[in-house]
Amino acid sequence: TAPINKEALNLAGHHYDGHTGMLAHLTGQKTAWMLLGSERLKVIHVSTHVSLKTAIDRATPERILATIRTGNEHLKRIGYENPRIAVAGINPHCGESGLFGNEDDLQVVPAVAMAKAEGINVVGPISADTVYHRAYTGAFDLVVAQYHDQGHIPIKLVAFDTAVNVSLGLPIDRTSVDHGTAFDIAGTGKANHVNMKSAIAYARRLVSGKK
C-alpha cells in the first residue's frame, strides 16, 4: 500500500490509527502488529500509534509474548530456521534492578521466560540503547520494540529509503513504504520510488518463503 494521511482518514470519519488498524478491523482481527524490515535490521512493535504512557501500560506480559510469537512465526516464514530474537527494555538500562522503574522486571521478564518455555530463541530485556547496534551487527535477527519511537528511530537511521512496513497478524499479506504522504513535495518531481520498490520486493519474499 502507499502512504496514508492519518489526519485526513479520521476527518473523513474513518477512525483508525492507520492502515494496520484499519485492515485489522476490516478483516475481523482484534490485534495486528507492525514490523519494520530492512536487510540488516528488523523490528516488531508491541504498540505503535498511542501515547508513550498508554504504550507502557499496554506492554503487558501477554501482549509482549504475543509480539514475540508473531515475530518468530514471521521470520520462519521468510526463511529463518531458528530466529534469534532480542526484546528491548522499557526503562533506561532496563530499570537497573528497580532504580529507574520496575516495568522491565514485572512486564518484560515474564514474557521472555514464557517465550523461552515455548522453545523460542529469545533473550531480554536488553537495554534499548545497545540492542539495535547488536542486531545491526549480526547478533540478532529481530528486535521487539516496546513502543513506536523506540523501534522507528533506529531503523529509519540505518535504512531510511529501504525499510518496509509489514502488517502481521492479518489473514492477508500487506507491505507498505516506511514514510508518510510527503504532501510538501507533491508535484515537484522529487518523490523517490526506492521505498515502494522495497515494499514490493518484501511482498515477493512473503510469497516465496525465502530470505
mmCIF file of C-alpha atoms in Angstrom:
data_model
loop_
_atom_site.group_PDB
_atom_site.id
_atom_site.type_symbol
_atom_site.label_atom_id
_atom_site.label_comp_id
_atom_site.label_asym_id
_atom_site.label_seq_id
_atom_site.Cartn_x
_atom_site.Cartn_y
_atom_site.Cartn_z
ATOM 1 C CA THR A 1 0.000 0.000 0.000
ATOM 2 C CA ALA A 2 1.002 3.615 -0.479
ATOM 3 C CA PRO A 3 1.205 6.108 2.425
ATOM 4 C CA ILE A 4 -1.979 7.268 4.114
ATOM 5 C CA ASN A 5 -2.643 10.594 5.816
ATOM 6 C CA LYS A 6 -3.998 9.656 9.239
ATOM 7 C CA GLU A 7 -5.473 13.095 9.902
ATOM 8 C CA ALA A 8 -7.417 13.047 6.633
ATOM 9 C CA LEU A 9 -8.541 9.476 7.291
ATOM 10 C CA ASN A 10 -10.035 10.444 10.645
ATOM 11 C CA LEU A 11 -11.531 13.714 9.397
ATOM 12 C CA ALA A 12 -13.374 11.632 6.801
ATOM 13 C CA GLY A 13 -14.967 9.626 9.602
ATOM 14 C CA HIS A 14 -12.732 6.562 9.463
ATOM 15 C CA HIS A 15 -11.373 6.404 12.989
ATOM 16 C CA TYR A 16 -8.256 4.266 12.733
ATOM 17 C CA ASP A 17 -4.636 4.826 13.693
ATOM 18 C CA GLY A 18 -3.508 3.953 10.176
ATOM 19 C CA HIS A 19 -3.509 1.132 7.656
ATOM 20 C CA THR A 20 -2.675 -1.589 10.183
ATOM 21 C CA GLY A 21 -5.585 -0.807 12.490
ATOM 22 C CA MET A 22 -7.971 -0.313 9.591
ATOM 23 C CA LEU A 23 -7.047 -3.611 7.943
ATOM 24 C CA ALA A 24 -7.311 -5.426 11.273
ATOM 25 C CA HIS A 25 -10.871 -4.120 11.654
ATOM 26 C CA LEU A 26 -11.847 -4.913 8.070
ATOM 27 C CA THR A 27 -10.527 -8.477 8.346
ATOM 28 C CA GLY A 28 -12.050 -9.124 11.763
ATOM 29 C CA GLN A 29 -8.796 -9.301 13.717
ATOM 30 C CA LYS A 30 -8.578 -7.973 17.276
ATOM 31 C CA THR A 31 -4.839 -7.388 17.086
ATOM 32 C CA ALA A 32 -2.273 -6.715 14.384
ATOM 33 C CA TRP A 33 1.401 -5.848 14.580
ATOM 34 C CA MET A 34 3.725 -3.534 12.725
ATOM 35 C CA LEU A 35 7.097 -4.891 11.670
ATOM 36 C CA LEU A 36 9.685 -2.675 10.027
ATOM 37 C CA GLY A 37 12.070 -4.713 7.930
ATOM 38 C CA SER A 38 15.361 -3.925 6.247
ATOM 39 C CA GLU A 39 18.266 -6.051 5.103
ATOM 40 C CA ARG A 40 20.234 -5.805 8.360
ATOM 41 C CA LEU A 41 17.648 -4.766 10.945
ATOM 42 C CA LYS A 42 14.097 -5.923 11.601
ATOM 43 C CA VAL A 43 11.878 -4.549 14.372
ATOM 44 C CA ILE A 44 8.405 -5.573 15.557
ATOM 45 C CA HIS A 45 6.459 -3.258 17.856
ATOM 46 C CA VAL A 46 4.447 -4.118 20.947
ATOM 47 C CA SER A 47 2.452 -0.922 20.316
ATOM 48 C CA THR A 48 2.611 1.903 17.786
ATOM 49 C CA HIS A 49 0.302 4.911 17.415
ATOM 50 C CA VAL A 50 -0.537 5.645 21.034
ATOM 51 C CA SER A 51 0.879 7.983 23.669
ATOM 52 C CA LEU A 52 4.017 6.878 25.473
ATOM 53 C CA LYS A 53 2.067 6.498 28.720
ATOM 54 C CA THR A 54 -0.505 4.265 27.018
ATOM 55 C CA ALA A 55 2.243 2.275 25.306
ATOM 56 C CA ILE A 56 3.873 1.407 28.631
ATOM 57 C CA ASP A 57 0.516 0.357 30.062
ATOM 58 C CA ARG A 58 -0.118 -1.815 27.003
ATOM 59 C CA ALA A 59 3.204 -3.608 27.355
ATOM 60 C CA THR A 60 1.705 -6.424 29.408
ATOM 61 C CA PRO A 61 3.456 -9.800 29.629
ATOM 62 C CA GLU A 62 0.666 -11.275 27.490
ATOM 63 C CA ARG A 63 0.994 -8.703 24.713
ATOM 64 C CA ILE A 64 4.788 -8.842 24.716
ATOM 65 C CA LEU A 65 4.614 -12.643 24.492
ATOM 66 C CA ALA A 66 2.151 -12.420 21.602
ATOM 67 C CA THR A 67 4.500 -9.990 19.848
ATOM 68 C CA ILE A 68 7.455 -12.354 20.281
ATOM 69 C CA ARG A 69 5.414 -15.260 18.906
ATOM 70 C CA THR A 70 4.236 -13.228 15.926
ATOM 71 C CA GLY A 71 7.746 -12.077 15.063
ATOM 72 C CA ASN A 72 9.120 -15.590 15.411
ATOM 73 C CA GLU A 73 6.463 -17.013 13.083
ATOM 74 C CA HIS A 74 7.073 -14.276 10.522
ATOM 75 C CA LEU A 75 10.817 -14.805 10.367
ATOM 76 C CA LYS A 76 10.352 -18.545 9.982
ATOM 77 C CA ARG A 77 8.006 -17.846 7.101
ATOM 78 C CA ILE A 78 10.660 -15.871 5.234
ATOM 79 C CA GLY A 79 13.351 -18.481 5.707
ATOM 80 C CA TYR A 80 14.898 -18.115 9.164
ATOM 81 C CA GLU A 81 15.126 -21.615 10.620
ATOM 82 C CA ASN A 82 15.655 -20.548 14.249
ATOM 83 C CA PRO A 83 15.170 -16.779 14.527
ATOM 84 C CA ARG A 84 17.317 -15.012 17.111
ATOM 85 C CA ILE A 85 15.074 -12.518 18.873
ATOM 86 C CA ALA A 86 16.008 -9.774 21.332
ATOM 87 C CA VAL A 87 13.459 -7.893 23.433
ATOM 88 C CA ALA A 88 14.230 -4.252 24.177
ATOM 89 C CA GLY A 89 13.721 -2.969 27.687
ATOM 90 C CA ILE A 90 11.219 -0.270 28.589
ATOM 91 C CA ASN A 91 13.241 1.861 31.007
ATOM 92 C CA PRO A 92 16.824 3.177 30.829
ATOM 93 C CA HIS A 93 19.186 0.259 31.422
ATOM 94 C CA CYS A 94 16.107 -1.964 31.868
ATOM 95 C CA GLY A 95 15.387 -0.234 35.151
ATOM 96 C CA GLU A 96 18.676 -1.034 36.929
ATOM 97 C CA SER A 97 17.008 -3.536 39.294
ATOM 98 C CA GLY A 98 14.141 -1.154 40.018
ATOM 99 C CA LEU A 99 16.179 2.026 40.393
ATOM 100 C CA PHE A 100 14.658 3.522 37.226
ATOM 101 C CA GLY A 101 11.326 1.706 37.320
ATOM 102 C CA ASN A 102 10.141 -1.871 37.700
ATOM 103 C CA GLU A 103 8.257 -2.294 34.412
ATOM 104 C CA ASP A 104 11.002 -4.425 32.888
ATOM 105 C CA ASP A 105 11.011 -6.844 35.811
ATOM 106 C CA LEU A 106 7.222 -7.046 36.022
ATOM 107 C CA GLN A 107 6.244 -6.895 32.345
ATOM 108 C CA VAL A 108 9.132 -7.917 30.091
ATOM 109 C CA VAL A 109 10.946 -10.605 32.078
ATOM 110 C CA PRO A 110 7.853 -12.848 32.479
ATOM 111 C CA ALA A 111 7.056 -12.585 28.762
ATOM 112 C CA VAL A 112 10.564 -13.608 27.747
ATOM 113 C CA ALA A 113 10.501 -16.512 30.205
ATOM 114 C CA MET A 114 7.207 -17.783 28.769
ATOM 115 C CA ALA A 115 8.516 -17.478 25.210
ATOM 116 C CA LYS A 116 11.655 -19.414 26.113
ATOM 117 C CA ALA A 117 9.487 -22.127 27.677
ATOM 118 C CA GLU A 118 7.786 -22.476 24.287
ATOM 119 C CA GLY A 119 11.138 -23.072 22.624
ATOM 120 C CA ILE A 120 11.540 -19.631 21.077
ATOM 121 C CA ASN A 121 15.139 -18.423 20.757
ATOM 122 C CA VAL A 122 14.712 -15.131 22.607
ATOM 123 C CA VAL A 123 16.654 -13.046 25.113
ATOM 124 C CA GLY A 124 15.829 -9.917 27.042
ATOM 125 C CA PRO A 125 15.146 -7.423 28.231
ATOM 126 C CA ILE A 126 18.205 -5.764 26.728
ATOM 127 C CA SER A 127 18.775 -2.047 27.141
ATOM 128 C CA ALA A 128 17.361 -0.218 24.131
ATOM 129 C CA ASP A 129 20.487 1.912 23.775
ATOM 130 C CA THR A 130 22.562 -1.148 22.802
ATOM 131 C CA VAL A 131 20.218 -3.820 21.436
ATOM 132 C CA TYR A 132 19.804 -2.256 17.999
ATOM 133 C CA HIS A 133 23.533 -1.969 17.425
ATOM 134 C CA ARG A 134 23.915 -5.617 18.375
ATOM 135 C CA ALA A 135 21.150 -6.625 15.980
ATOM 136 C CA TYR A 136 22.524 -4.460 13.176
ATOM 137 C CA THR A 137 25.947 -6.050 13.524
ATOM 138 C CA GLY A 138 24.540 -9.565 13.324
ATOM 139 C CA ALA A 139 23.799 -10.775 16.853
ATOM 140 C CA PHE A 140 20.008 -10.894 16.401
ATOM 141 C CA ASP A 141 17.557 -11.338 13.544
ATOM 142 C CA LEU A 142 14.731 -9.370 15.159
ATOM 143 C CA VAL A 143 14.244 -6.800 17.906
ATOM 144 C CA VAL A 144 10.979 -6.443 19.813
ATOM 145 C CA ALA A 145 10.443 -2.710 20.426
ATOM 146 C CA GLN A 146 8.122 -1.669 23.231
ATOM 147 C CA TYR A 147 6.717 1.454 21.535
ATOM 148 C CA HIS A 148 6.672 3.462 18.310
ATOM 149 C CA ASP A 149 9.741 5.685 18.511
ATOM 150 C CA GLN A 150 11.877 3.046 20.196
ATOM 151 C CA GLY A 151 11.578 0.958 17.041
ATOM 152 C CA HIS A 152 11.189 3.574 14.333
ATOM 153 C CA ILE A 153 14.191 5.766 15.129
ATOM 154 C CA PRO A 154 16.920 3.119 14.746
ATOM 155 C CA ILE A 155 15.558 1.572 11.570
ATOM 156 C CA LYS A 156 14.963 4.929 9.901
ATOM 157 C CA LEU A 157 18.504 5.896 10.817
ATOM 158 C CA VAL A 158 20.059 2.893 9.058
ATOM 159 C CA ALA A 159 17.510 2.203 6.281
ATOM 160 C CA PHE A 160 15.510 5.360 5.687
ATOM 161 C CA ASP A 161 14.936 4.722 1.969
ATOM 162 C CA THR A 162 14.611 0.938 2.008
ATOM 163 C CA ALA A 163 12.832 -0.158 5.227
ATOM 164 C CA VAL A 164 9.446 -1.785 4.685
ATOM 165 C CA ASN A 165 6.331 -1.634 6.868
ATOM 166 C CA VAL A 166 4.817 -5.129 7.177
ATOM 167 C CA SER A 167 1.463 -5.841 8.851
ATOM 168 C CA LEU A 168 1.452 -9.102 10.807
ATOM 169 C CA GLY A 169 -1.457 -10.959 12.374
ATOM 170 C CA LEU A 170 -3.789 -10.382 9.424
ATOM 171 C CA PRO A 171 -5.293 -13.081 7.175
ATOM 172 C CA ILE A 172 -3.821 -11.189 4.207
ATOM 173 C CA ASP A 173 -0.282 -10.092 3.381
ATOM 174 C CA ARG A 174 0.364 -6.363 3.400
ATOM 175 C CA THR A 175 3.588 -4.441 2.916
ATOM 176 C CA SER A 176 3.996 -0.708 2.606
ATOM 177 C CA VAL A 177 6.531 2.055 2.380
ATOM 178 C CA ASP A 178 8.021 3.314 5.627
ATOM 179 C CA HIS A 179 7.261 7.000 5.131
ATOM 180 C CA GLY A 180 4.349 9.398 5.061
ATOM 181 C CA THR A 181 2.446 11.159 2.315
ATOM 182 C CA ALA A 182 5.006 13.968 1.879
ATOM 183 C CA PHE A 183 2.446 16.459 0.595
ATOM 184 C CA ASP A 184 5.150 19.122 0.810
ATOM 185 C CA ILE A 185 6.934 17.702 -2.250
ATOM 186 C CA ALA A 186 3.828 16.775 -4.257
ATOM 187 C CA GLY A 187 4.170 17.905 -7.858
ATOM 188 C CA THR A 188 7.870 18.741 -7.552
ATOM 189 C CA GLY A 189 9.271 15.590 -9.136
ATOM 190 C CA LYS A 190 11.321 14.860 -6.012
ATOM 191 C CA ALA A 191 9.469 11.722 -4.900
ATOM 192 C CA ASN A 192 11.695 8.645 -4.644
ATOM 193 C CA HIS A 193 10.367 5.263 -5.786
ATOM 194 C CA VAL A 194 13.001 3.172 -3.969
ATOM 195 C CA ASN A 195 10.925 2.567 -0.827
ATOM 196 C CA MET A 196 7.914 1.324 -2.824
ATOM 197 C CA LYS A 197 10.229 -0.963 -4.782
ATOM 198 C CA SER A 198 11.476 -2.394 -1.464
ATOM 199 C CA ALA A 199 7.895 -2.970 -0.275
ATOM 200 C CA ILE A 200 7.066 -4.902 -3.441
ATOM 201 C CA ALA A 201 10.253 -6.962 -3.106
ATOM 202 C CA TYR A 202 9.391 -7.840 0.508
ATOM 203 C CA ALA A 203 5.921 -8.955 -0.597
ATOM 204 C CA ARG A 204 7.607 -11.332 -3.023
ATOM 205 C CA ARG A 205 9.627 -12.743 -0.130
ATOM 206 C CA LEU A 206 6.438 -13.450 1.786
ATOM 207 C CA VAL A 207 5.081 -15.401 -1.159
ATOM 208 C CA SER A 208 8.310 -17.311 -1.826
ATOM 209 C CA GLY A 209 9.196 -18.002 1.818
ATOM 210 C CA LYS A 210 12.849 -17.117 1.200
ATOM 211 C CA LYS A 211 15.221 -14.676 2.867
#
